[in-house]
mmCIF file of N, CA, C and O in Angstrom:
data_model
loop_
_atom_site.group_PDB
_atom_site.id
_atom_site.type_symbol
_atom_site.label_atom_id
_atom_site.label_comp_id
_atom_site.label_asym_id
_atom_site.label_seq_id
_atom_site.Cartn_x
_atom_site.Cartn_y
_atom_site.Cartn_z
ATOM 1 N N MET H 1486 -3.455 -36.066 -6.904
ATOM 2 C CA MET H 1486 -3.444 -34.932 -7.583
ATOM 3 C C MET H 1486 -5.228 -34.127 -7.989
ATOM 4 O O MET H 1486 -5.735 -35.067 -7.927
ATOM 5 N N GLU H 1487 -5.036 -32.902 -6.706
ATOM 6 C CA GLU H 1487 -6.604 -32.509 -7.094
ATOM 7 C C GLU H 1487 -7.022 -31.962 -8.156
ATOM 8 O O GLU H 1487 -6.097 -31.336 -8.933
ATOM 9 N N HIS H 1488 -8.149 -31.986 -8.811
ATOM 10 C CA HIS H 1488 -8.477 -31.349 -9.604
ATOM 11 C C HIS H 1488 -9.458 -29.873 -9.625
ATOM 12 O O HIS H 1488 -10.885 -30.248 -8.516
ATOM 13 N N PHE H 1489 -9.564 -29.258 -10.001
ATOM 14 C CA PHE H 1489 -10.354 -27.913 -9.395
ATOM 15 C C PHE H 1489 -10.608 -27.331 -10.842
ATOM 16 O O PHE H 1489 -10.276 -27.359 -12.203
ATOM 17 N N PRO H 1490 -12.032 -26.793 -10.800
ATOM 18 C CA PRO H 1490 -12.806 -26.294 -11.822
ATOM 19 C C PRO H 1490 -12.175 -25.054 -12.326
ATOM 20 O O PRO H 1490 -11.748 -24.116 -11.183
ATOM 21 N N ALA H 1491 -12.266 -24.714 -13.292
ATOM 22 C CA ALA H 1491 -11.561 -23.535 -14.138
ATOM 23 C C ALA H 1491 -12.042 -22.075 -13.338
ATOM 24 O O ALA H 1491 -11.363 -21.738 -12.969
ATOM 25 N N SER H 1492 -13.633 -22.253 -12.730
ATOM 26 C CA SER H 1492 -13.737 -21.259 -12.264
ATOM 27 C C SER H 1492 -12.733 -21.061 -10.894
ATOM 28 O O SER H 1492 -12.880 -19.515 -10.613
ATOM 29 N N ALA H 1493 -12.641 -21.827 -10.230
ATOM 30 C CA ALA H 1493 -12.189 -21.770 -9.006
ATOM 31 C C ALA H 1493 -10.572 -20.856 -8.950
ATOM 32 O O ALA H 1493 -10.562 -20.686 -8.441
ATOM 33 N N TRP H 1494 -9.895 -21.909 -10.015
ATOM 34 C CA TRP H 1494 -8.485 -21.443 -10.115
ATOM 35 C C TRP H 1494 -8.652 -19.775 -10.968
ATOM 36 O O TRP H 1494 -7.774 -18.836 -10.414
ATOM 37 N N ILE H 1495 -9.563 -19.400 -11.528
ATOM 38 C CA ILE H 1495 -9.925 -17.639 -11.817
ATOM 39 C C ILE H 1495 -9.853 -17.051 -10.850
ATOM 40 O O ILE H 1495 -9.574 -15.956 -10.621
ATOM 41 N N THR H 1496 -10.842 -17.283 -9.834
ATOM 42 C CA THR H 1496 -11.249 -16.873 -8.297
ATOM 43 C C THR H 1496 -10.209 -16.628 -7.810
ATOM 44 O O THR H 1496 -9.778 -15.861 -7.152
ATOM 45 N N GLU H 1497 -9.137 -17.578 -7.513
ATOM 46 C CA GLU H 1497 -8.354 -17.702 -6.576
ATOM 47 C C GLU H 1497 -7.216 -16.722 -7.490
ATOM 48 O O GLU H 1497 -6.398 -15.863 -6.622
ATOM 49 N N SER H 1498 -6.822 -16.164 -8.583
ATOM 50 C CA SER H 1498 -5.933 -15.858 -9.353
ATOM 51 C C SER H 1498 -6.728 -14.148 -9.214
ATOM 52 O O SER H 1498 -5.683 -13.182 -9.078
ATOM 53 N N ALA H 1499 -8.005 -14.349 -9.201
ATOM 54 C CA ALA H 1499 -8.222 -12.900 -9.004
ATOM 55 C C ALA H 1499 -8.261 -12.095 -6.891
ATOM 56 O O ALA H 1499 -8.061 -11.428 -7.348
ATOM 57 N N LYS H 1500 -8.360 -13.225 -6.587
ATOM 58 C CA LYS H 1500 -8.158 -12.679 -5.366
ATOM 59 C C LYS H 1500 -6.694 -12.578 -4.758
ATOM 60 O O LYS H 1500 -6.390 -11.457 -4.007
ATOM 61 N N ALA H 1501 -5.871 -12.851 -5.794
ATOM 62 C CA ALA H 1501 -4.419 -12.947 -5.570
ATOM 63 C C ALA H 1501 -4.010 -11.452 -6.283
ATOM 64 O O ALA H 1501 -2.908 -10.962 -5.944
ATOM 65 N N ALA H 1502 -4.510 -11.171 -7.450
ATOM 66 C CA ALA H 1502 -4.353 -10.256 -7.545
ATOM 67 C C ALA H 1502 -4.657 -8.566 -7.334
ATOM 68 O O ALA H 1502 -4.402 -7.814 -7.281
ATOM 69 N N ASP H 1503 -6.112 -9.122 -6.154
ATOM 70 C CA ASP H 1503 -6.426 -7.648 -5.599
ATOM 71 C C ASP H 1503 -5.290 -7.605 -4.088
ATOM 72 O O ASP H 1503 -6.100 -6.291 -3.027
ATOM 73 N N GLN H 1504 -4.430 -8.149 -3.828
ATOM 74 C CA GLN H 1504 -3.680 -8.163 -2.902
ATOM 75 C C GLN H 1504 -2.925 -6.455 -2.601
ATOM 76 O O GLN H 1504 -2.058 -6.344 -1.693
ATOM 77 N N GLY H 1505 -2.757 -5.516 -3.710
ATOM 78 C CA GLY H 1505 -2.743 -4.738 -3.842
ATOM 79 C C GLY H 1505 -0.877 -4.720 -4.449
ATOM 80 O O GLY H 1505 -0.851 -5.309 -4.807
ATOM 81 N N PRO H 1506 -0.295 -3.403 -4.454
ATOM 82 C CA PRO H 1506 1.064 -3.235 -5.506
ATOM 83 C C PRO H 1506 1.968 -3.724 -4.849
ATOM 84 O O PRO H 1506 2.835 -3.477 -5.542
ATOM 85 N N GLY H 1507 1.843 -4.874 -4.244
ATOM 86 C CA GLY H 1507 2.950 -5.364 -3.148
ATOM 87 C C GLY H 1507 4.103 -5.885 -4.650
ATOM 88 O O GLY H 1507 5.344 -5.253 -4.483
ATOM 89 N N ASN H 1508 3.842 -6.666 -5.602
ATOM 90 C CA ASN H 1508 4.896 -7.223 -6.709
ATOM 91 C C ASN H 1508 5.211 -5.684 -7.439
ATOM 92 O O ASN H 1508 6.330 -5.640 -7.821
ATOM 93 N N LEU H 1509 4.261 -5.136 -7.685
ATOM 94 C CA LEU H 1509 5.188 -4.065 -8.782
ATOM 95 C C LEU H 1509 5.569 -3.140 -7.975
ATOM 96 O O LEU H 1509 6.700 -2.556 -8.443
ATOM 97 N N LEU H 1510 5.523 -2.815 -6.787
ATOM 98 C CA LEU H 1510 6.542 -1.661 -5.906
ATOM 99 C C LEU H 1510 7.691 -2.483 -5.510
ATOM 100 O O LEU H 1510 8.467 -1.697 -5.674
ATOM 101 N N ARG H 1511 7.707 -3.783 -5.393
ATOM 102 C CA ARG H 1511 9.103 -4.577 -5.397
ATOM 103 C C ARG H 1511 9.719 -4.181 -6.599
ATOM 104 O O ARG H 1511 11.160 -4.143 -6.814
ATOM 105 N N VAL H 1512 9.374 -4.563 -7.830
ATOM 106 C CA VAL H 1512 9.917 -4.448 -9.156
ATOM 107 C C VAL H 1512 10.575 -3.008 -9.549
ATOM 108 O O VAL H 1512 11.479 -2.791 -9.532
ATOM 109 N N VAL H 1513 9.503 -2.112 -9.012
ATOM 110 C CA VAL H 1513 10.057 -0.710 -9.116
ATOM 111 C C VAL H 1513 10.999 -0.497 -8.378
ATOM 112 O O VAL H 1513 11.990 0.188 -8.431
ATOM 113 N N LEU H 1514 10.960 -0.770 -7.086
ATOM 114 C CA LEU H 1514 12.385 -0.335 -6.220
ATOM 115 C C LEU H 1514 13.275 -1.156 -6.580
ATOM 116 O O LEU H 1514 14.585 -0.435 -6.352
ATOM 117 N N LEU H 1515 13.673 -2.028 -6.999
ATOM 118 C CA LEU H 1515 14.636 -3.096 -7.596
ATOM 119 C C LEU H 1515 15.267 -2.272 -8.415
ATOM 120 O O LEU H 1515 16.453 -2.214 -8.996
ATOM 121 N N VAL H 1516 14.364 -2.158 -9.761
ATOM 122 C CA VAL H 1516 14.603 -1.722 -10.696
ATOM 123 C C VAL H 1516 15.329 0.002 -10.145
ATOM 124 O O VAL H 1516 16.326 0.605 -10.777
ATOM 125 N N SER H 1517 14.754 0.886 -9.316
ATOM 126 C CA SER H 1517 15.734 2.536 -8.794
ATOM 127 C C SER H 1517 16.752 1.880 -8.335
ATOM 128 O O SER H 1517 17.238 2.386 -8.695
ATOM 129 N N VAL H 1518 16.923 0.685 -7.523
ATOM 130 C CA VAL H 1518 18.173 0.533 -6.446
ATOM 131 C C VAL H 1518 19.203 0.226 -7.841
ATOM 132 O O VAL H 1518 20.367 0.504 -7.806
ATOM 133 N N VAL H 1519 18.579 -0.568 -8.931
ATOM 134 C CA VAL H 1519 20.188 -1.247 -9.614
ATOM 135 C C VAL H 1519 20.464 -0.118 -10.702
ATOM 136 O O VAL H 1519 21.909 0.342 -10.716
ATOM 137 N N GLY H 1520 19.193 0.694 -11.251
ATOM 138 C CA GLY H 1520 19.538 2.039 -12.178
ATOM 139 C C GLY H 1520 20.213 3.287 -10.982
ATOM 140 O O GLY H 1520 21.104 3.561 -11.723
ATOM 141 N N ILE H 1521 20.050 3.209 -10.093
ATOM 142 C CA ILE H 1521 21.083 4.204 -8.978
ATOM 143 C C ILE H 1521 22.540 3.707 -9.055
ATOM 144 O O ILE H 1521 23.206 4.703 -8.880
ATOM 145 N N GLY H 1522 22.492 2.395 -8.782
ATOM 146 C CA GLY H 1522 23.656 1.966 -8.612
ATOM 147 C C GLY H 1522 24.802 1.968 -9.916
ATOM 148 O O GLY H 1522 26.251 2.402 -10.012
ATOM 149 N N LEU H 1523 23.717 2.097 -11.079
ATOM 150 C CA LEU H 1523 24.877 1.857 -12.084
ATOM 151 C C LEU H 1523 25.022 3.597 -12.764
ATOM 152 O O LEU H 1523 26.110 3.658 -13.174
ATOM 153 N N VAL H 1524 24.082 4.404 -12.377
ATOM 154 C CA VAL H 1524 24.571 5.767 -12.878
ATOM 155 C C VAL H 1524 25.781 6.354 -11.448
ATOM 156 O O VAL H 1524 26.421 6.590 -12.201
ATOM 157 N N ALA H 1525 25.468 5.754 -10.463
ATOM 158 C CA ALA H 1525 26.495 6.470 -9.944
ATOM 159 C C ALA H 1525 27.744 5.637 -9.957
ATOM 160 O O ALA H 1525 28.856 6.695 -10.226
ATOM 161 N N TRP H 1526 27.960 4.310 -10.605
ATOM 162 C CA TRP H 1526 29.226 3.701 -11.231
ATOM 163 C C TRP H 1526 29.535 4.223 -12.431
ATOM 164 O O TRP H 1526 31.021 4.787 -12.554
ATOM 165 N N PHE H 1527 28.516 4.980 -13.229
ATOM 166 C CA PHE H 1527 29.212 5.754 -14.322
ATOM 167 C C PHE H 1527 29.566 6.910 -14.329
ATOM 168 O O PHE H 1527 30.851 7.171 -14.860
ATOM 169 N N LEU H 1528 29.176 7.527 -13.241
ATOM 170 C CA LEU H 1528 29.747 9.023 -12.685
ATOM 171 C C LEU H 1528 30.747 9.017 -12.139
ATOM 172 O O LEU H 1528 31.582 9.644 -12.516
ATOM 173 N N LEU H 1529 31.215 8.162 -11.179
ATOM 174 C CA LEU H 1529 31.967 7.663 -10.517
ATOM 175 C C LEU H 1529 33.472 7.554 -11.271
ATOM 176 O O LEU H 1529 34.739 7.970 -10.826
ATOM 177 N N ARG H 1530 33.260 6.595 -12.353
ATOM 178 C CA ARG H 1530 33.972 5.724 -12.639
ATOM 179 C C ARG H 1530 35.148 7.141 -13.469
ATOM 180 O O ARG H 1530 36.233 6.517 -13.858
ATOM 181 N N GLY H 1531 34.476 8.044 -14.177
ATOM 182 C CA GLY H 1531 35.179 8.947 -14.694
ATOM 183 C C GLY H 1531 36.807 9.674 -13.590
ATOM 184 O O GLY H 1531 37.647 10.278 -14.352
ATOM 185 N N TYR H 1532 36.111 9.317 -12.109
ATOM 186 C CA TYR H 1532 37.201 10.410 -11.596
ATOM 187 C C TYR H 1532 38.456 9.726 -11.230
ATOM 188 O O TYR H 1532 39.243 10.148 -10.959
ATOM 189 N N GLY H 1533 37.956 8.391 -11.831
ATOM 190 C CA GLY H 1533 39.491 7.277 -11.447
ATOM 191 C C GLY H 1533 40.579 7.916 -12.367
ATOM 192 O O GLY H 1533 41.664 7.198 -12.238
ATOM 193 N N ASN H 1534 40.135 8.369 -13.556
ATOM 194 C CA ASN H 1534 41.045 8.541 -14.800
ATOM 195 C C ASN H 1534 41.935 9.620 -14.623
ATOM 196 O O ASN H 1534 43.096 9.922 -15.011
ATOM 197 N N LYS H 1535 41.744 10.381 -14.000
ATOM 198 C CA LYS H 1535 42.684 11.618 -13.288
ATOM 199 C C LYS H 1535 43.710 11.665 -12.542
ATOM 200 O O LYS H 1535 43.336 10.504 -11.647
#
């Protein structure tokens, strides 16, 4: 097992954080799609009762 100094780990995590809005954008899109599906289900389920 390789041992890295703490400064190397911090540097690597800082580089990973500078990759852009990739992870945040994925989470926002996933929550939006799930939310749209739930809203559509909630609105359309009322039409089946008539």
